[in-house]
Short mmCIF file of C-alpha atoms in Angstrom, two decimals:
data_model
loop_
_atom_site.label_atom_id
_atom_site.label_comp_id
_atom_site.label_asym_id
_atom_site.label_seq_id
_atom_site.Cartn_x
_atom_site.Cartn_y
_atom_site.Cartn_z
CA MET A 22 -11.94 8.09 -22.03
CA LYS A 23 -14.52 9.24 -19.45
CA ASN A 24 -17.31 6.71 -18.68
CA LEU A 25 -15.92 4.19 -21.19
CA THR A 26 -16.81 0.76 -19.83
CA GLU A 27 -16.04 -1.44 -22.81
CA ILE A 28 -12.79 -2.03 -24.62
CA PRO A 29 -13.12 -0.46 -28.09
CA ASP A 30 -12.82 -2.52 -31.26
CA GLY A 31 -9.30 -3.05 -32.47
CA TYR A 32 -7.83 -3.93 -29.08
CA GLN A 33 -6.53 -7.29 -27.93
CA THR A 34 -5.53 -8.70 -24.55
CA MET A 35 -1.81 -8.31 -23.86
CA TRP A 36 -1.69 -9.91 -20.43
CA SER A 37 -3.66 -10.35 -17.22
CA LEU A 38 -2.54 -10.26 -13.62
CA ASP A 39 -4.44 -12.27 -11.01
CA LEU A 40 -2.51 -12.63 -7.76
CA LYS A 41 -5.35 -14.62 -6.22
CA SER A 42 -4.79 -17.50 -8.63
CA ASP A 43 -1.07 -16.96 -9.29
CA GLN A 44 0.14 -18.06 -5.87
CA LYS A 45 3.80 -18.22 -6.89
CA LYS A 46 3.88 -14.60 -7.99
CA ALA A 47 1.89 -13.55 -4.92
CA LEU A 48 4.47 -15.32 -2.72
CA TRP A 49 7.36 -13.48 -4.38
CA LEU A 50 5.61 -10.14 -4.00
CA ASN A 51 4.89 -10.84 -0.33
CA LEU A 52 8.56 -11.69 0.13
CA ALA A 53 9.51 -8.42 -1.56
CA ALA A 54 7.13 -6.55 0.77
CA LEU A 55 8.81 -8.19 3.77
CA ILE A 56 12.22 -7.17 2.45
CA VAL A 57 11.00 -3.57 2.16
CA ILE A 58 9.92 -3.58 5.81
CA VAL A 59 13.14 -5.16 7.07
CA GLY A 60 15.26 -2.85 4.92
CA MET A 61 13.48 0.27 6.16
CA VAL A 62 13.85 -0.83 9.78
CA VAL A 63 17.56 -1.60 9.42
CA VAL A 64 18.30 1.73 7.73
CA ALA A 65 16.33 3.79 10.25
CA ALA A 66 17.84 1.94 13.23
CA PHE A 67 21.20 3.56 12.46
CA ALA A 68 19.65 6.99 13.03
CA VAL A 69 17.07 6.23 15.75
CA PRO A 70 17.83 3.26 18.05
CA LEU A 71 15.02 0.75 18.49
CA ASN A 72 14.97 1.30 22.24
CA PHE A 73 13.02 4.50 21.56
CA LEU A 74 10.13 2.16 20.71
CA LEU A 75 10.38 0.19 23.94
CA ASP A 76 13.12 0.88 26.45
CA LEU A 77 13.08 -2.15 28.76
CA SER A 78 15.43 -0.44 31.22
CA ARG A 79 12.56 1.89 32.17
CA PHE A 80 10.84 -1.02 33.93
CA PHE A 81 13.70 -1.14 36.41
CA HIS A 82 13.69 2.60 37.02
CA ALA A 83 9.95 3.21 36.93
CA GLY A 84 9.71 4.14 40.61
CA GLY A 85 7.12 1.78 42.04
CA VAL A 86 3.90 0.22 40.80
CA SER A 87 2.45 3.43 39.38
CA GLY A 88 5.60 4.02 37.37
CA ILE A 89 5.59 0.47 36.01
CA LEU A 90 1.93 0.80 35.07
CA ALA A 91 2.65 4.06 33.26
CA VAL A 92 5.39 2.36 31.24
CA LEU A 93 3.08 -0.57 30.44
CA TRP A 94 0.27 1.72 29.34
CA GLU A 95 2.66 3.58 27.03
CA ALA A 96 3.89 0.28 25.55
CA LEU A 97 0.31 -0.96 25.02
CA GLY A 98 -0.66 2.35 23.49
CA LYS A 99 2.20 2.15 21.02
CA LEU A 100 1.37 -1.46 20.17
CA ALA A 101 -2.29 -0.58 19.61
CA ALA A 102 -1.33 2.36 17.39
CA ILE A 103 0.95 0.13 15.27
CA VAL A 104 -1.71 -2.56 14.88
CA ILE A 105 -4.44 -0.05 13.98
CA GLY A 106 -2.13 1.78 11.60
CA THR A 107 -0.94 -1.32 9.77
CA VAL A 108 -4.52 -2.52 9.33
CA ALA A 109 -5.77 0.91 8.26
CA CYS A 110 -3.11 1.60 5.62
CA PRO A 111 -4.23 -1.03 3.05
CA LEU A 112 -7.87 -0.09 3.66
CA LEU A 113 -7.14 3.60 3.12
CA GLN A 114 -5.13 2.79 0.01
CA ALA A 115 -8.10 0.89 -1.43
CA LEU A 116 -10.51 3.72 -0.57
CA LEU A 117 -8.20 6.31 -2.15
CA ASN A 118 -7.85 4.06 -5.17
CA GLY A 119 -11.64 4.03 -5.56
CA LEU A 120 -11.95 7.80 -5.18
CA LEU A 121 -9.14 8.49 -7.65
CA GLY A 122 -10.54 5.91 -10.06
CA ARG A 123 -13.94 7.58 -10.03
CA TRP A 124 -12.35 11.00 -10.52
CA LEU A 125 -10.33 9.75 -13.51
CA SER A 126 -13.10 7.78 -15.19
CA GLY A 127 -16.42 9.06 -13.85
CA VAL A 128 -17.40 5.43 -13.15
CA LYS A 129 -18.44 4.45 -9.63
CA PRO A 130 -16.14 1.74 -8.21
CA THR A 131 -17.17 -1.28 -6.20
CA TYR A 132 -15.36 -2.74 -3.21
CA GLY A 133 -14.87 -6.30 -2.06
CA PHE A 134 -12.62 -8.53 -0.02
CA THR A 135 -10.12 -11.17 -1.08
CA GLY A 136 -9.60 -12.92 2.23
CA LEU A 137 -8.95 -10.00 4.59
CA VAL A 138 -7.70 -7.66 1.86
CA LEU A 139 -10.02 -4.91 0.62
CA TYR A 140 -9.88 -4.39 -3.13
CA THR A 141 -11.39 -1.92 -5.58
CA SER A 142 -12.90 -2.89 -8.92
CA SER A 143 -14.38 -0.84 -11.74
CA ASN A 144 -15.95 -1.33 -15.14
CA ALA A 145 -14.01 1.66 -16.43
CA CYS A 146 -11.28 1.46 -19.04
CA PHE A 147 -8.21 3.42 -17.96
CA THR A 148 -5.40 4.74 -20.07
CA LYS A 149 -1.96 3.37 -19.28
CA ARG A 150 -0.82 6.66 -17.73
CA GLY A 151 -4.03 7.09 -15.75
CA TYR A 152 -3.90 3.59 -14.33
CA ILE A 153 -0.24 3.93 -13.33
CA ALA A 154 -1.19 7.07 -11.41
CA LEU A 155 -4.10 5.15 -9.87
CA LEU A 156 -1.70 2.43 -8.72
CA LEU A 157 0.95 4.67 -7.18
CA LEU A 158 -0.84 7.74 -5.84
CA PRO A 159 -2.67 6.16 -2.85
CA ALA A 160 0.54 4.93 -1.20
CA ALA A 161 2.33 8.17 -2.14
CA ILE A 162 -0.39 10.34 -0.57
CA LEU A 163 -0.46 8.28 2.63
CA GLY A 164 3.33 8.19 2.64
CA ALA A 165 3.55 11.98 2.49
CA LEU A 166 1.05 12.35 5.35
CA LEU A 167 2.87 9.78 7.48
CA LEU A 168 6.19 11.49 6.79
CA LEU A 169 4.73 14.76 8.02
CA VAL A 170 3.42 13.06 11.17
CA ASN A 171 6.79 11.38 11.70
CA LEU A 172 8.49 14.78 11.64
CA LEU A 173 6.04 16.22 14.18
CA VAL A 174 5.75 13.48 16.82
CA PRO A 175 8.17 13.16 19.75
CA LEU A 176 11.19 10.93 19.18
CA SER A 177 9.70 8.33 21.54
CA TRP A 178 6.89 7.82 18.99
CA PHE A 179 9.12 7.85 15.91
CA TRP A 180 9.10 4.08 15.49
CA VAL A 181 5.34 3.81 15.86
CA VAL A 182 4.71 6.08 12.88
CA TYR A 183 7.71 4.74 10.97
CA LEU A 184 6.53 1.13 11.23
CA ILE A 185 3.12 2.19 9.92
CA GLN A 186 4.92 3.92 7.07
CA ALA A 187 6.87 0.74 6.36
CA CYS A 188 3.58 -1.15 6.16
CA ASN A 189 2.15 1.50 3.85
CA LEU A 190 5.07 1.31 1.42
CA SER A 191 5.40 -2.47 1.57
CA SER A 192 1.72 -2.91 0.76
CA ALA A 193 2.35 -0.97 -2.46
CA VAL A 194 4.87 -3.52 -3.76
CA ALA A 195 2.31 -5.24 -6.00
CA SER A 196 1.23 -1.84 -7.34
CA VAL A 197 4.84 -0.90 -8.16
CA TYR A 198 5.35 -4.27 -9.87
CA THR A 199 2.21 -3.76 -11.98
CA ALA A 200 3.19 -0.19 -12.83
CA CYS A 201 6.59 -1.39 -14.07
CA LYS A 202 4.88 -3.91 -16.36
CA LEU A 203 2.56 -1.21 -17.67
CA PHE A 204 5.44 1.17 -18.40
CA ARG A 205 6.64 -1.26 -21.06
CA LEU A 206 3.32 -1.23 -22.92
CA PRO A 207 2.94 0.99 -26.00
CA ALA A 208 1.11 4.30 -25.91
CA GLY A 209 -2.63 3.98 -26.29
CA SER A 210 -2.85 0.84 -24.15
CA LEU A 211 -5.91 0.39 -21.93
CA VAL A 212 -6.44 -1.28 -18.57
CA GLN A 213 -9.47 -2.76 -16.85
CA ASP A 214 -9.36 -3.62 -13.16
CA ALA A 215 -11.84 -6.22 -11.90
CA GLY A 216 -10.38 -6.13 -8.39
CA ALA A 217 -8.63 -9.45 -7.99
CA ARG A 218 -7.77 -9.47 -11.69
CA MET A 219 -6.54 -6.68 -13.97
CA THR A 220 -6.12 -6.93 -17.73
CA ALA A 221 -4.00 -4.85 -20.10
CA TYR A 222 -5.07 -4.31 -23.71
CA VAL A 223 -3.08 -3.05 -26.68
CA LYS A 224 -4.10 -2.01 -30.17
CA ALA A 225 -4.10 -4.94 -32.54
CA GLU A 226 -1.56 -4.64 -35.32
#
């Protein structure tokens, strides 16, 4: 299937997925992503209390202005790390998606933005199995790296990395949804991804 950029004869469109135009489905997937974040936070809070992220009692025991400033700088540093991490995760997922897509197909991907979201598109035709891997591997690779970092950082920084991880996994909700739809397609199915719109093809009977 390497370098194949056109759907072969004998295939027909099974379905298309365009979250840019299907606002209702996009809303449900965004809600599911929010549920993933909330669920992960609630579960982890039983093991690591949230005050490890920001312990307000430290302001009252900081020991003068220098101590208060040190606490503020730590809080701002954590906030900056969370913001940078949550913005970087979807971007890194898209970049990994492009690299993996080129490795699987040999076709150079293109990148673009839908609003503030970076997407990857390609003229390549992917097999069902290859495209499912393409959907799930970026978040899995980042997730494994973030898990390793979470195990290495001090407990006071646990929530910073964990919240970035929650963003990483929640941003993969649409990919998981698409992969589940693809699993139900017959063997030999093909997929083309135009970025904002992906289309699944099956052999005509």
